[in-house]
mmCIF file of C-alpha atoms in Angstrom:
data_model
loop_
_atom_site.group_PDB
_atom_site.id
_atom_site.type_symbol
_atom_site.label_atom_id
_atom_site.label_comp_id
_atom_site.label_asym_id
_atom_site.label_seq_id
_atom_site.Cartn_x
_atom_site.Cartn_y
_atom_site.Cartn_z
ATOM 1 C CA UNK A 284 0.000 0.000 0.000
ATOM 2 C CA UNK A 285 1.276 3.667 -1.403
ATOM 3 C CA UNK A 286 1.454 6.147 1.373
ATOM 4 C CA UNK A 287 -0.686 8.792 0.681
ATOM 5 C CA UNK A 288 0.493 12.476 0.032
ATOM 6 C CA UNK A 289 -2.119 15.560 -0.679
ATOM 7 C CA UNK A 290 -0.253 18.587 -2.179
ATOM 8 C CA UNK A 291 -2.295 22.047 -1.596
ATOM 9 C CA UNK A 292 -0.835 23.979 -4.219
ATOM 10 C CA UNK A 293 -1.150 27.864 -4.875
ATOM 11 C CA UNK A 294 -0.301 30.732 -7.171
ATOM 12 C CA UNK A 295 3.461 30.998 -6.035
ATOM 13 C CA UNK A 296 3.955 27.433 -8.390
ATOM 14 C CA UNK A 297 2.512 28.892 -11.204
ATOM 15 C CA UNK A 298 4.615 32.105 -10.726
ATOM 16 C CA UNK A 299 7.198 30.346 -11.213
ATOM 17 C CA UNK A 300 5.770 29.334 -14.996
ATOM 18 C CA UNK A 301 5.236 33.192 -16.089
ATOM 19 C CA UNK A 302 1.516 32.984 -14.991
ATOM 20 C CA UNK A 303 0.568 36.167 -13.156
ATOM 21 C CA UNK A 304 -0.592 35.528 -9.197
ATOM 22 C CA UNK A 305 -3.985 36.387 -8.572
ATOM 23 C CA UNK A 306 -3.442 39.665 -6.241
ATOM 24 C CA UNK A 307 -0.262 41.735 -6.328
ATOM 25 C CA UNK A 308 0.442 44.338 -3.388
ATOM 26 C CA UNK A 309 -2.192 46.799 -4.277
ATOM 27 C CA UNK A 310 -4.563 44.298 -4.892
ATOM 28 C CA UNK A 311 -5.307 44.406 -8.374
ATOM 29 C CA UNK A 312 -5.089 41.674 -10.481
ATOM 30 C CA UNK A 313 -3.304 42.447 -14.065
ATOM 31 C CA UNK A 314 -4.453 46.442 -13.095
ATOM 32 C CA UNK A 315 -8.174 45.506 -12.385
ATOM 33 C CA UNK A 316 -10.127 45.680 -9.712
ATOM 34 C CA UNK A 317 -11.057 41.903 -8.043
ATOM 35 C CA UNK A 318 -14.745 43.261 -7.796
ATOM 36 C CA UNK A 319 -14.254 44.483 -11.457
ATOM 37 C CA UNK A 320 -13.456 40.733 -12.480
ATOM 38 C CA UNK A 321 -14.029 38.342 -10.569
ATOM 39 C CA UNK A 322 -17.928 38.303 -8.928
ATOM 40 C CA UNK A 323 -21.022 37.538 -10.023
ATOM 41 C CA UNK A 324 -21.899 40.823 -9.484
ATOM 42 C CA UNK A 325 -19.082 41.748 -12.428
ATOM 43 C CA UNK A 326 -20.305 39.327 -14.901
ATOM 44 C CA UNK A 327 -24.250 40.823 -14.227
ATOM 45 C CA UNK A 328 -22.774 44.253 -14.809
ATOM 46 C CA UNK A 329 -20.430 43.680 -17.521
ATOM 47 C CA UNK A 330 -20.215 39.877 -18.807
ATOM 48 C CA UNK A 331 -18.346 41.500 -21.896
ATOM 49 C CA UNK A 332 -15.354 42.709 -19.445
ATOM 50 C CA UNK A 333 -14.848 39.049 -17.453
ATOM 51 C CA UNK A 334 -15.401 37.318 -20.514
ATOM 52 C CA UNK A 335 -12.318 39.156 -21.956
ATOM 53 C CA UNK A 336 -10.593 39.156 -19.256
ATOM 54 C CA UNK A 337 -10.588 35.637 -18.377
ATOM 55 C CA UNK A 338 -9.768 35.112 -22.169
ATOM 56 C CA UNK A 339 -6.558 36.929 -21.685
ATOM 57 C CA UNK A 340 -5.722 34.559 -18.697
ATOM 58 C CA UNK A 341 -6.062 31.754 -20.795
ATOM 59 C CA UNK A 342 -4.219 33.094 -23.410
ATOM 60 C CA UNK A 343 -1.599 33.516 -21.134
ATOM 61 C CA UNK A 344 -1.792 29.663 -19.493
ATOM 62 C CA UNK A 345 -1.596 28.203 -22.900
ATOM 63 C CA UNK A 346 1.916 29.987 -23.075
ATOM 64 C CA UNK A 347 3.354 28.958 -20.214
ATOM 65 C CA UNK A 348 4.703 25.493 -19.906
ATOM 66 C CA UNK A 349 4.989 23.402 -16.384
ATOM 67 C CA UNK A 350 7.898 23.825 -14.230
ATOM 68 C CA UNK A 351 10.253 21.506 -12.550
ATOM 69 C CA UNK A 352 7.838 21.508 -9.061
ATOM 70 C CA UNK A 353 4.808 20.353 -11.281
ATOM 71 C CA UNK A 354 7.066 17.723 -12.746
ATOM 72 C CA UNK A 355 8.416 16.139 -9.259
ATOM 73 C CA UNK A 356 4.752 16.456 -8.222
ATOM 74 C CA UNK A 357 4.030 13.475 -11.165
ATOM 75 C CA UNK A 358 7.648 11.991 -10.174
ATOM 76 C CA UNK A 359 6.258 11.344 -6.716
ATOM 77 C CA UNK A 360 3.569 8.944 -8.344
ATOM 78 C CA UNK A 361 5.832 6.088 -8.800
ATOM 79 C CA UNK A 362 6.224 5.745 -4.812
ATOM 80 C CA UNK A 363 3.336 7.366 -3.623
ATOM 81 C CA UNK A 364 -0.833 8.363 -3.690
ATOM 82 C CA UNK A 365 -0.659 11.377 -4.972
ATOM 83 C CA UNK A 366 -3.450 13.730 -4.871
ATOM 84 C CA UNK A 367 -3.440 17.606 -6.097
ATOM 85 C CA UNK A 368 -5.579 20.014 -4.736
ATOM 86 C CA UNK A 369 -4.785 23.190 -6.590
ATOM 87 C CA UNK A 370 -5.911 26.851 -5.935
ATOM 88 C CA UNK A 371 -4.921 27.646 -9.411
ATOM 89 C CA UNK A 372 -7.265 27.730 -12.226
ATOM 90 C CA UNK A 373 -4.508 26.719 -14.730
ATOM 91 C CA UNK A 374 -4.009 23.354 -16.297
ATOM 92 C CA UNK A 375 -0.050 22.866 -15.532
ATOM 93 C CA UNK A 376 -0.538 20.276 -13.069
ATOM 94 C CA UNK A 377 -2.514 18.128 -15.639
ATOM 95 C CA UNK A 378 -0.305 19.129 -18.478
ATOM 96 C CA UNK A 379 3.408 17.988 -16.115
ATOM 97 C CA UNK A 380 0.953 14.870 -15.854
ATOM 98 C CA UNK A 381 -0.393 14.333 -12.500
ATOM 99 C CA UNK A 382 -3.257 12.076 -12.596
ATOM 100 C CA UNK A 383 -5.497 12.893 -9.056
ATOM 101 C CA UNK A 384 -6.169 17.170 -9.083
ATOM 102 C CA UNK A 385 -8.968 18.605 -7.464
ATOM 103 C CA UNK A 386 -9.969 22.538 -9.000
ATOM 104 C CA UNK A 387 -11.014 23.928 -5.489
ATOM 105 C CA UNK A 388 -11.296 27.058 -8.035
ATOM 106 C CA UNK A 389 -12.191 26.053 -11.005
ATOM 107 C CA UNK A 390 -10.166 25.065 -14.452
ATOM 108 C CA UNK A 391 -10.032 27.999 -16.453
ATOM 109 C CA UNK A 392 -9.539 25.415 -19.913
ATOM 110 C CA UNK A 393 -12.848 24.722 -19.359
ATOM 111 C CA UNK A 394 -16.169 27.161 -19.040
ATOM 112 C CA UNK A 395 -19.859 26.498 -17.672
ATOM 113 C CA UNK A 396 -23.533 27.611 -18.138
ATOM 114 C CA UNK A 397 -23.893 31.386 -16.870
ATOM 115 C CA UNK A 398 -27.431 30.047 -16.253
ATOM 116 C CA UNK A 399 -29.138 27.991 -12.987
ATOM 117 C CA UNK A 400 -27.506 24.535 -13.765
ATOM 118 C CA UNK A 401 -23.611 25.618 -14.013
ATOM 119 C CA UNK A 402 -22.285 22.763 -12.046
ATOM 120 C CA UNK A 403 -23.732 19.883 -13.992
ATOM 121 C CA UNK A 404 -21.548 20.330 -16.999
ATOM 122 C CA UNK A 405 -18.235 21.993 -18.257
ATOM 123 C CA UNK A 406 -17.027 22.532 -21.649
ATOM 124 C CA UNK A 407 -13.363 22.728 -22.480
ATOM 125 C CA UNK A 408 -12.545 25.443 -24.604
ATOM 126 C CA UNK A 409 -10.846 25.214 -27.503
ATOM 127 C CA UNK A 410 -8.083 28.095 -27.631
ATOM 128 C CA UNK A 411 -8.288 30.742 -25.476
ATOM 129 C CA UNK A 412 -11.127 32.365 -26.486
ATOM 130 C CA UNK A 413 -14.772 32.255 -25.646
ATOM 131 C CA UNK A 414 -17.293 34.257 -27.365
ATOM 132 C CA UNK A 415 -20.239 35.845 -25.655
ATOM 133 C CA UNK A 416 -22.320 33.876 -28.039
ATOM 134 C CA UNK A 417 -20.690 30.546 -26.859
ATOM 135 C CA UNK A 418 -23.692 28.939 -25.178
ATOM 136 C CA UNK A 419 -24.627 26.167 -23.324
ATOM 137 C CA UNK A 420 -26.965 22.791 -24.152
ATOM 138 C CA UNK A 421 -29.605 25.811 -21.953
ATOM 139 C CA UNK A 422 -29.091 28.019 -24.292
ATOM 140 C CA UNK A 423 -26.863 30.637 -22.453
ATOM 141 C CA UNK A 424 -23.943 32.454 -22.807
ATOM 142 C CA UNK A 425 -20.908 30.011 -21.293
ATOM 143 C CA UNK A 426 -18.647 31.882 -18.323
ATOM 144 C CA UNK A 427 -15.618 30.535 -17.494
ATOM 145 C CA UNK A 428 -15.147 27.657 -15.503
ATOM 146 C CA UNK A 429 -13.900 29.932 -12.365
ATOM 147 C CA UNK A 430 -15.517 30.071 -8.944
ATOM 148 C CA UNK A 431 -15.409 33.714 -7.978
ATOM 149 C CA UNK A 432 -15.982 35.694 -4.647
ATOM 150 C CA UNK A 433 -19.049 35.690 -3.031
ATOM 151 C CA UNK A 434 -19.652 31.308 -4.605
ATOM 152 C CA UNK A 435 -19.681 28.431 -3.166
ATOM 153 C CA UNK A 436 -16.640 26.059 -3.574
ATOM 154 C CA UNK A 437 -18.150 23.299 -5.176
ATOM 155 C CA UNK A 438 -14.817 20.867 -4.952
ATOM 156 C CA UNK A 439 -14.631 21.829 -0.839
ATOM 157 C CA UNK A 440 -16.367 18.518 0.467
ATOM 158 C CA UNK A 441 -14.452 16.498 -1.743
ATOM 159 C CA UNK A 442 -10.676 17.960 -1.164
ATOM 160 C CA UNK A 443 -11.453 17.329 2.858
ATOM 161 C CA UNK A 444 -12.230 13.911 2.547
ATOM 162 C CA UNK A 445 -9.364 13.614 0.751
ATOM 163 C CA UNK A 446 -7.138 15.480 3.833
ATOM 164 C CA UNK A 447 -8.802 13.156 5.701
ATOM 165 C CA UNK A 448 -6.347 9.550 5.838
ATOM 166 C CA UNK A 449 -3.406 11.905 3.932
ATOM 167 C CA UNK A 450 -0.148 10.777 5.180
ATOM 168 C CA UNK A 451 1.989 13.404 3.819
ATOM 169 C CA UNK A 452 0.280 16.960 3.223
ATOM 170 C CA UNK A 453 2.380 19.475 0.987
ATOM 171 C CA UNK A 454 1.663 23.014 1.162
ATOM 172 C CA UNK A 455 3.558 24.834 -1.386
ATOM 173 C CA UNK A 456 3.201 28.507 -3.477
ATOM 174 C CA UNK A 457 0.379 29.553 -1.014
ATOM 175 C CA UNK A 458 0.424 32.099 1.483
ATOM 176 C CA UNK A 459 -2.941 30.723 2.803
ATOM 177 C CA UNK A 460 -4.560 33.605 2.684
ATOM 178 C CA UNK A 461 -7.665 32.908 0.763
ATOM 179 C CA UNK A 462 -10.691 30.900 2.553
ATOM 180 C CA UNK A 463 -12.045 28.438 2.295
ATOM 181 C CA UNK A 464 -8.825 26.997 0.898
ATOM 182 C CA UNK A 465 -6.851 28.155 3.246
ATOM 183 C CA UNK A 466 -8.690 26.130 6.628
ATOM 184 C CA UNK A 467 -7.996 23.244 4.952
ATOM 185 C CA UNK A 468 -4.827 22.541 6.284
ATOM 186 C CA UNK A 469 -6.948 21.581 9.496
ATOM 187 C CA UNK A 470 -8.595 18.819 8.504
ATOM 188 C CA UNK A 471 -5.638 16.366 8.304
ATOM 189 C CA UNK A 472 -4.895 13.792 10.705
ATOM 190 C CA UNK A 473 -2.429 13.779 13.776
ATOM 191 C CA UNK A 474 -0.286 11.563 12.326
ATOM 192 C CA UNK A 475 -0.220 13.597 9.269
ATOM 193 C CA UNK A 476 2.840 14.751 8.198
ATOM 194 C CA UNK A 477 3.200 18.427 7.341
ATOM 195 C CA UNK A 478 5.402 20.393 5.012
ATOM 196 C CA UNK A 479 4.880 24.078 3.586
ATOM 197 C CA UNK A 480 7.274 25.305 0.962
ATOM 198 C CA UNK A 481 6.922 29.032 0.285
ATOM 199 C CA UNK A 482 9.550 32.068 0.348
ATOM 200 C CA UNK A 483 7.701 33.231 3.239
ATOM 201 C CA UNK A 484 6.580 29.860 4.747
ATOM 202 C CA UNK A 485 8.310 31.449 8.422
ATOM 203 C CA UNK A 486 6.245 34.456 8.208
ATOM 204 C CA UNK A 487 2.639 32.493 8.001
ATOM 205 C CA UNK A 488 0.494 31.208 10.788
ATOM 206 C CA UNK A 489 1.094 27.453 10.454
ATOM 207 C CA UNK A 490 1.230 24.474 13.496
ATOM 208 C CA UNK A 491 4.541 24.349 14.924
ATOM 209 C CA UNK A 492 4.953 20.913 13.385
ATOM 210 C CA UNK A 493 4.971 21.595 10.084
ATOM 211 C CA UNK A 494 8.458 21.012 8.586
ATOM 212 C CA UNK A 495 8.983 24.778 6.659
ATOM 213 C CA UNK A 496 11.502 25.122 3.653
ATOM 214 C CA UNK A 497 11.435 28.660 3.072
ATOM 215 C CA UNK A 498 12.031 28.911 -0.895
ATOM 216 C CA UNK A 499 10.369 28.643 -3.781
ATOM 217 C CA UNK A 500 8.366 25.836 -5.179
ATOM 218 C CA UNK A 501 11.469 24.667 -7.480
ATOM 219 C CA UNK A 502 14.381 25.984 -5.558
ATOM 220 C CA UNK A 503 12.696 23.554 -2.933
ATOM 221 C CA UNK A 504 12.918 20.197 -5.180
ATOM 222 C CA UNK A 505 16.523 19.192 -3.770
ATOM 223 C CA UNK A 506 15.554 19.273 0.127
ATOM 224 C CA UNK A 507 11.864 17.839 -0.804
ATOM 225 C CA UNK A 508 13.790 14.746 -3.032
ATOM 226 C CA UNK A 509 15.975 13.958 0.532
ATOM 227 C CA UNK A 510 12.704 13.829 2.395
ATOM 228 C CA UNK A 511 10.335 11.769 -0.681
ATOM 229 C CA UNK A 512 13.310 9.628 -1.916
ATOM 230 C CA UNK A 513 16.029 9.072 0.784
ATOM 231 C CA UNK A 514 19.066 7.297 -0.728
#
């Protein structure tokens, strides 16, 4: 029997792939507003603006490629349960090919009804772009695939069972900041196992017995390798 590891994964692994994080200092994201772009409220007011905008995120996913931390993730497989959940509504994870990822946020390569039944089907999207007269098997215009402020978290239930019998948990390129996602780190076991990789991992309001490496998601790879793989 595989031991078990769960990696939480944020926007400081995708950083590290050119893909902007989703709230710089002054909170903006790419010099919007998060109210502008990312409520329901935004798409009722101007479905036009999110639509583009989340076009030009996916324009910008489909140019980046995965990095060496997405890669060891999939490495990882061959001894171990491995089992993504990811904060990031990119697709690098699946692309470095890791085979278990839960979209606590969404999967911005795919897009859902703007309409009562969003959660029963997604559609990938081919490109980047989806039109405002995309539509759905309902008949209205597709959104995309994102769970913004002020939604439920329709994965939620499913990534703490998962926490649940974990017995590794990796938290890595999150500052856990942003809830729901954040409280999961309290749903693992005791006997759990807990490691946070982030540049500021000594700075954030973790248990004491999580082991921290303070670096980046791939300048971590070499300390995480002695821990996963001792020789």
């Amino acid at each position: 029997m595989k031991k078990k590891i769960v990696i939480l994964s944020g926007a400081g692994i995708s950083a590290e792939s050119g893909i902007s994080t989703f709230r710089d200092s002054n909170g903006l994201w790419e010099n919007y507003r998060i109210e502008e772009v990312a409520t329901p409220e935004a798409w009722n007011a101007n479905p036009g603006l999110v639509q583009q905008f989340y076009n030009q995120r996916r324009k910008q996913v489909l140019e980046s490629s995965p990095n060496a931390a997405h890669y060891f993730f999939k490495e990882l497989e061959s001894h171990y349960n491995v089992i993504v959940i990811t904060q990031n509504i990119d697709d690098l994870h699946e692309r470095a090919g890791s085979t278990t990822i839960i979209h606590l946020h969404g999967n911005i390569r795919y897009s859902k009804s703007s309409g009562p039944k969003q959660e029963t089907k997604y559609y990938p999207v081919e490109g980047w772009e989806l039109s405002m007269n995309d539509r759905c098997d309902d008949g209205y215009p597709l959104r995309p695939h994102v769970v913004w402020f002020g939604e439920n978290v329709p994965e939620m239930d499913r990534a703490i069972d998962t926490l649940a019998d974990a017995d590794y948990l990796i938290v890595i390129g999150t500052s856990l900041n942003v809830y729901p996602a954040a409280g999961l780190i309290h749903y693992v076991s005791n006997s759990c196992k807990k490691l946070i990789v982030d540049p500021k991992a000594s700075e954030l309001k973790v248990d004491s017995d999580f082991l921290i490496f303070a670096k980046s998601a791939v300048e971590s790879i070499p300390e995480l390798k002695k821990v996963f793989f001792p020789a």
